[in-house]
Amino acid sequence: MSYRLLLLGSNENLIKEFLSGKTETLECLTSSHHIPDIEGHLKYFEPDAVVLCLFKVKQFDIVNLDEISAILRNKDLPLITIGNAFSCGEFERASRVLVNLAIQESDNMQKVFNQIFFYIRQQKVTQQQRQQQQEIRFGISEQPVDLEVHPDQENKKRILVVDDDAVIRTLLQKLLGKKYDVTTVASGREALSFLEVVKTDLVLLDYEMPEENGAQVLLQIRERQGLMDLPVIFLTGVSEKEKILEVLSLKPQGYLLKPIQPADLLREIGSTFNEE
């Protein structure tokens, strides 16, 4: 899965970082600030977000911005700004434009890429839910949506499912998605990237995965500042005593063997969140 970014702004070095960045999740294209150029790129490139790369907040960064912002709102596209603390602060003071996501420039561009990727991904999920709600109201949805069980996304506990089996990820998304904010990834690397930028309340972690097994991923989670106390529940088909002891030595919140019984999983999650 990858998303497209349309890059604007006067920070040429930052734009080069985006264009030369080794990422398979973001495809980037630059544009001038001329409205016809931007409209052409929006039509033919079809970006998922527009990124304004700030250097110094000059008139060049502000010109046409109100009109650009109106175009983005009409297309339901997010505006993301990125720059150092000074330029971001000056831009906020000099502009009345609504910024959906503001990011401070970092030496770790991969972290910036991840933050943008997961933000867009969450926006897509929210847009899809909103569209389904509209469709069900007008009686055109083929996939019924129970509007009564979808509280605001911000009020839901966020669960990250880490499993290389697409079937398991889909099943857990359906089982848990009505009550919790669920994101699924297929590897430990993706999980660690997600956890760096998105506050998460619980991880459901498989043991047998390519590249790194669940125990190795949990060890890296425990070593990272801010994640040491993050609850983790293992969901795995591994039953060998040595591997189970390896997992238990890392003190996960819970351990469930596959095939998982939905009632057991829901009970384990409820206990983790102190739900009645």
CSV table of C-alpha atoms in Angstrom, one decimal:
chain,number,residue,atom,x,y,z
A,1,MET,CA,0.0,0.0,0.0
A,2,SER,CA,1.3,3.4,-0.9
A,3,TYR,CA,0.0,7.0,-0.9
A,4,ARG,CA,0.7,10.0,-3.1
A,5,LEU,CA,2.0,13.3,-1.9
A,6,LEU,CA,2.0,16.7,-3.7
A,7,LEU,CA,4.8,18.8,-2.4
A,8,LEU,CA,4.7,22.6,-2.2
A,9,GLY,CA,6.9,25.2,-0.4
A,10,SER,CA,10.2,26.9,-0.4
A,11,ASN,CA,12.3,24.3,1.6
A,12,GLU,CA,14.2,22.8,-1.3
A,13,ASN,CA,16.4,20.6,0.9
A,14,LEU,CA,13.3,19.1,2.5
A,15,ILE,CA,11.6,18.5,-0.8
A,16,LYS,CA,14.8,16.7,-2.0
A,17,GLU,CA,14.6,14.5,1.1
A,18,PHE,CA,11.1,13.5,0.1
A,19,LEU,CA,12.0,12.9,-3.6
A,20,SER,CA,15.1,10.9,-2.7
A,21,GLY,CA,13.6,9.1,0.3
A,22,LYS,CA,13.8,5.3,0.1
A,23,THR,CA,10.2,4.5,1.0
A,24,GLU,CA,7.8,2.2,-0.8
A,25,THR,CA,4.8,3.8,1.0
A,26,LEU,CA,5.0,7.3,-0.3
A,27,GLU,CA,5.1,8.5,-4.0
A,28,CYS,CA,6.0,12.2,-4.3
A,29,LEU,CA,5.6,14.9,-6.9
A,30,THR,CA,6.4,18.7,-6.7
A,31,SER,CA,4.4,21.6,-8.0
A,32,SER,CA,4.7,25.4,-8.2
A,33,HIS,CA,2.3,27.6,-6.3
A,34,HIS,CA,0.4,28.6,-9.4
A,35,ILE,CA,-3.2,27.6,-9.1
A,36,PRO,CA,-3.5,26.1,-12.7
A,37,ASP,CA,-0.4,23.9,-12.0
A,38,ILE,CA,-1.8,22.7,-8.7
A,39,GLU,CA,-5.2,22.0,-10.2
A,40,GLY,CA,-3.6,20.0,-13.0
A,41,HIS,CA,-1.6,17.9,-10.6
A,42,LEU,CA,-4.6,17.3,-8.4
A,43,LYS,CA,-6.5,16.1,-11.5
A,44,TYR,CA,-3.9,13.8,-13.1
A,45,PHE,CA,-1.6,12.8,-10.2
A,46,GLU,CA,-4.5,12.4,-7.7
A,47,PRO,CA,-2.6,12.9,-4.5
A,48,ASP,CA,-3.8,11.6,-1.1
A,49,ALA,CA,-2.4,14.7,0.7
A,50,VAL,CA,-0.6,18.0,0.0
A,51,VAL,CA,2.6,18.7,2.0
A,52,LEU,CA,3.8,22.2,2.4
A,53,CYS,CA,7.5,22.2,3.1
A,54,LEU,CA,8.4,25.3,5.1
A,55,PHE,CA,11.7,27.1,5.2
A,56,LYS,CA,11.2,30.7,6.1
A,57,VAL,CA,7.7,32.1,6.3
A,58,LYS,CA,7.9,34.5,3.4
A,59,GLN,CA,5.1,35.8,1.2
A,60,PHE,CA,6.1,33.0,-1.2
A,61,ASP,CA,4.8,30.5,1.4
A,62,ILE,CA,1.5,32.4,2.0
A,63,VAL,CA,0.6,33.5,-1.5
A,64,ASN,CA,-2.5,31.8,-3.0
A,65,LEU,CA,-2.7,29.7,0.2
A,66,ASP,CA,-6.3,30.6,1.0
A,67,GLU,CA,-7.4,29.6,-2.5
A,68,ILE,CA,-5.3,26.4,-2.4
A,69,SER,CA,-6.8,25.5,1.0
A,70,ALA,CA,-10.3,26.0,-0.4
A,71,ILE,CA,-9.5,23.7,-3.3
A,72,LEU,CA,-8.2,21.0,-0.9
A,73,ARG,CA,-11.3,21.3,1.3
A,74,ASN,CA,-13.6,20.8,-1.8
A,75,LYS,CA,-11.6,17.6,-2.6
A,76,ASP,CA,-11.5,16.5,1.0
A,77,LEU,CA,-7.6,16.4,0.9
A,78,PRO,CA,-5.5,17.0,4.0
A,79,LEU,CA,-2.9,19.8,4.2
A,80,ILE,CA,0.3,18.8,6.0
A,81,THR,CA,3.0,21.2,7.0
A,82,ILE,CA,6.6,20.3,7.9
A,83,GLY,CA,9.5,22.5,9.0
A,84,ASN,CA,11.5,23.4,12.0
A,85,ALA,CA,9.9,24.7,15.1
A,86,PHE,CA,10.4,28.4,14.2
A,87,SER,CA,8.9,28.1,10.7
A,88,CYS,CA,6.0,26.0,11.8
A,89,GLY,CA,5.2,28.6,14.6
A,90,GLU,CA,5.6,31.6,12.2
A,91,PHE,CA,3.4,29.9,9.6
A,92,GLU,CA,0.7,29.3,12.2
A,93,ARG,CA,0.8,32.9,13.3
A,94,ALA,CA,0.9,34.3,9.7
A,95,SER,CA,-1.8,32.1,8.1
A,96,ARG,CA,-5.4,31.5,8.9
A,97,VAL,CA,-5.4,28.3,6.9
A,98,LEU,CA,-6.5,25.1,8.6
A,99,VAL,CA,-3.6,22.6,8.8
A,100,ASN,CA,-4.6,19.0,9.3
A,101,LEU,CA,-1.2,17.8,10.5
A,102,ALA,CA,1.9,19.8,11.5
A,103,ILE,CA,5.2,18.0,11.7
A,104,GLN,CA,8.5,19.3,13.0
A,105,GLU,CA,11.5,18.5,10.7
A,106,SER,CA,13.7,15.7,11.9
A,107,ASP,CA,17.0,14.1,11.0
A,108,ASN,CA,15.1,10.8,11.0
A,109,MET,CA,13.1,11.2,7.8
A,110,GLN,CA,11.9,7.7,7.9
A,111,LYS,CA,10.0,8.6,11.1
A,112,VAL,CA,8.5,11.6,9.3
A,113,PHE,CA,7.5,9.3,6.4
A,114,ASN,CA,5.9,6.9,8.8
A,115,GLN,CA,4.0,9.6,10.6
A,116,ILE,CA,2.5,10.9,7.3
A,117,PHE,CA,1.7,7.4,6.0
A,118,PHE,CA,-0.2,6.3,9.1
A,119,TYR,CA,-2.0,9.7,9.3
A,120,ILE,CA,-3.3,9.3,5.8
A,121,ARG,CA,-4.1,5.7,6.4
A,122,GLN,CA,-6.3,6.6,9.4
A,123,GLN,CA,-7.9,9.4,7.4
A,124,LYS,CA,-8.9,6.9,4.7
A,125,VAL,CA,-10.5,4.7,7.3
A,126,THR,CA,-12.4,7.6,8.8
A,127,GLN,CA,-13.6,8.7,5.3
A,128,GLN,CA,-14.7,5.2,4.5
A,129,GLN,CA,-16.7,5.0,7.7
A,130,ARG,CA,-18.3,8.4,7.0
A,131,GLN,CA,-19.2,7.4,3.4
A,132,GLN,CA,-20.8,4.1,4.7
A,133,GLN,CA,-22.8,6.1,7.2
A,134,GLN,CA,-24.1,8.4,4.4
A,135,GLU,CA,-24.9,5.5,2.2
A,136,ILE,CA,-26.9,3.6,4.8
A,137,ARG,CA,-28.9,6.8,5.5
A,138,PHE,CA,-29.8,7.0,1.9
A,139,GLY,CA,-30.4,3.3,1.6
A,140,ILE,CA,-27.7,2.6,-1.0
A,141,SER,CA,-25.1,0.7,1.0
A,142,GLU,CA,-24.6,-3.0,0.3
A,143,GLN,CA,-22.6,-3.3,3.6
A,144,PRO,CA,-24.9,-2.5,6.6
A,145,VAL,CA,-23.3,-0.3,9.2
A,146,ASP,CA,-24.6,-0.3,12.8
A,147,LEU,CA,-24.5,3.5,13.5
A,148,GLU,CA,-25.3,3.0,17.1
A,149,VAL,CA,-22.0,1.1,17.9
A,150,HIS,CA,-19.6,3.6,16.4
A,151,PRO,CA,-18.6,6.2,19.0
A,152,ASP,CA,-16.2,8.9,18.0
A,153,GLN,CA,-12.9,7.4,16.9
A,154,GLU,CA,-11.0,9.4,19.5
A,155,ASN,CA,-13.0,7.7,22.4
A,156,LYS,CA,-12.1,4.2,21.3
A,157,LYS,CA,-9.2,2.2,22.7
A,158,ARG,CA,-6.7,1.7,19.9
A,159,ILE,CA,-5.5,-1.9,19.3
A,160,LEU,CA,-2.7,-2.9,16.9
A,161,VAL,CA,-2.9,-6.4,15.5
A,162,VAL,CA,0.4,-7.8,14.3
A,163,ASP,CA,0.1,-11.0,12.2
A,164,ASP,CA,1.5,-12.1,8.9
A,165,ASP,CA,-1.7,-14.1,8.1
A,166,ALA,CA,-4.1,-11.8,6.2
A,167,VAL,CA,-7.1,-14.0,7.1
A,168,ILE,CA,-6.4,-13.6,10.8
A,169,ARG,CA,-6.0,-9.8,10.4
A,170,THR,CA,-9.3,-9.6,8.6
A,171,LEU,CA,-11.1,-11.7,11.2
A,172,LEU,CA,-9.8,-9.7,14.1
A,173,GLN,CA,-10.7,-6.4,12.4
A,174,LYS,CA,-14.3,-7.6,12.0
A,175,LEU,CA,-14.4,-9.0,15.5
A,176,LEU,CA,-13.0,-6.0,17.3
A,177,GLY,CA,-13.6,-3.1,14.9
A,178,LYS,CA,-17.1,-2.1,16.2
A,179,LYS,CA,-15.9,-1.6,19.8
A,180,TYR,CA,-12.2,-0.6,19.3
A,181,ASP,CA,-10.1,1.4,16.9
A,182,VAL,CA,-8.2,-1.4,15.2
A,183,THR,CA,-5.2,-1.2,12.9
A,184,THR,CA,-3.5,-4.3,11.4
A,185,VAL,CA,0.0,-4.8,10.1
A,186,ALA,CA,1.8,-7.8,8.8
A,187,SER,CA,5.3,-7.6,10.4
A,188,GLY,CA,7.2,-6.5,13.4
A,189,ARG,CA,9.0,-3.8,11.4
A,190,GLU,CA,5.6,-2.3,10.5
A,191,ALA,CA,4.4,-2.5,14.0
A,192,LEU,CA,7.4,-0.7,15.5
A,193,SER,CA,7.1,2.1,12.9
A,194,PHE,CA,3.4,2.5,13.7
A,195,LEU,CA,4.0,2.5,17.5
A,196,GLU,CA,6.6,5.3,17.1
A,197,VAL,CA,4.0,7.7,15.8
A,198,VAL,CA,0.6,6.5,16.9
A,199,LYS,CA,-0.5,6.2,20.6
A,200,THR,CA,-1.7,2.7,21.1
A,201,ASP,CA,-3.4,1.0,24.0
A,202,LEU,CA,-2.9,-2.7,23.3
A,203,VAL,CA,-0.9,-4.9,20.9
A,204,LEU,CA,-2.1,-8.3,19.8
A,205,LEU,CA,1.1,-10.0,18.6
A,206,ASP,CA,1.6,-13.2,16.6
A,207,TYR,CA,4.7,-15.4,17.4
A,208,GLU,CA,5.6,-16.9,14.0
A,209,MET,CA,6.3,-14.1,11.5
A,210,PRO,CA,8.9,-13.5,8.8
A,211,GLU,CA,12.0,-11.4,9.6
A,212,GLU,CA,11.4,-11.2,13.3
A,213,ASN,CA,9.3,-13.5,15.6
A,214,GLY,CA,6.9,-12.1,18.2
A,215,ALA,CA,9.3,-12.5,21.1
A,216,GLN,CA,12.0,-10.4,19.3
A,217,VAL,CA,9.4,-7.7,18.5
A,218,LEU,CA,8.1,-7.6,22.1
A,219,LEU,CA,11.7,-7.3,23.3
A,220,GLN,CA,12.2,-4.2,21.1
A,221,ILE,CA,8.9,-2.7,22.3
A,222,ARG,CA,10.1,-3.1,25.9
A,223,GLU,CA,13.4,-1.4,25.1
A,224,ARG,CA,11.8,1.7,23.6
A,225,GLN,CA,11.1,4.7,25.8
A,226,GLY,CA,7.3,5.3,26.2
A,227,LEU,CA,6.4,1.7,25.2
A,228,MET,CA,7.9,-0.3,28.1
A,229,ASP,CA,4.5,-0.5,29.8
A,230,LEU,CA,2.4,-1.0,26.6
A,231,PRO,CA,0.2,-4.1,27.1
A,232,VAL,CA,0.9,-6.9,24.7
A,233,ILE,CA,-1.2,-10.1,24.3
A,234,PHE,CA,0.3,-13.0,22.3
A,235,LEU,CA,-2.0,-14.8,19.8
A,236,THR,CA,-0.1,-17.8,18.4
A,237,GLY,CA,-0.3,-21.4,17.3
A,238,VAL,CA,3.1,-22.1,18.8
A,239,SER,CA,2.8,-24.7,21.6
A,240,GLU,CA,6.5,-25.7,22.2
A,241,LYS,CA,7.4,-25.4,25.8
A,242,GLU,CA,10.7,-23.6,25.2
A,243,LYS,CA,9.1,-20.9,23.0
A,244,ILE,CA,6.2,-20.4,25.4
A,245,LEU,CA,8.7,-19.9,28.3
A,246,GLU,CA,10.7,-17.5,26.1
A,247,VAL,CA,7.5,-15.4,25.6
A,248,LEU,CA,6.4,-15.6,29.2
A,249,SER,CA,9.8,-14.4,30.4
A,250,LEU,CA,9.1,-11.1,28.7
A,251,LYS,CA,5.9,-10.7,30.8
A,252,PRO,CA,3.2,-10.1,28.2
A,253,GLN,CA,-0.2,-9.1,29.4
A,254,GLY,CA,-1.7,-12.4,28.1
A,255,TYR,CA,-1.1,-15.5,26.0
A,256,LEU,CA,-3.8,-17.2,23.9
A,257,LEU,CA,-3.3,-20.2,21.7
A,258,LYS,CA,-4.8,-20.5,18.2
A,259,PRO,CA,-7.4,-21.3,17.1
A,260,ILE,CA,-8.6,-18.4,19.2
A,261,GLN,CA,-12.0,-18.4,20.8
A,262,PRO,CA,-13.6,-15.0,20.3
A,263,ALA,CA,-15.1,-15.1,23.8
A,264,ASP,CA,-11.7,-15.7,25.4
A,265,LEU,CA,-10.0,-12.9,23.4
A,266,LEU,CA,-12.8,-10.4,24.2
A,267,ARG,CA,-12.5,-11.4,27.9
A,268,GLU,CA,-8.7,-11.0,27.9
A,269,ILE,CA,-9.0,-7.5,26.2
A,270,GLY,CA,-11.7,-6.5,28.6
A,271,SER,CA,-9.6,-7.5,31.5
A,272,THR,CA,-6.6,-5.5,30.1
A,273,PHE,CA,-8.8,-2.4,29.8
A,274,ASN,CA,-10.5,-3.0,33.2
A,275,GLU,CA,-13.9,-3.2,31.4
A,276,GLU,CA,-16.8,-4.6,33.3
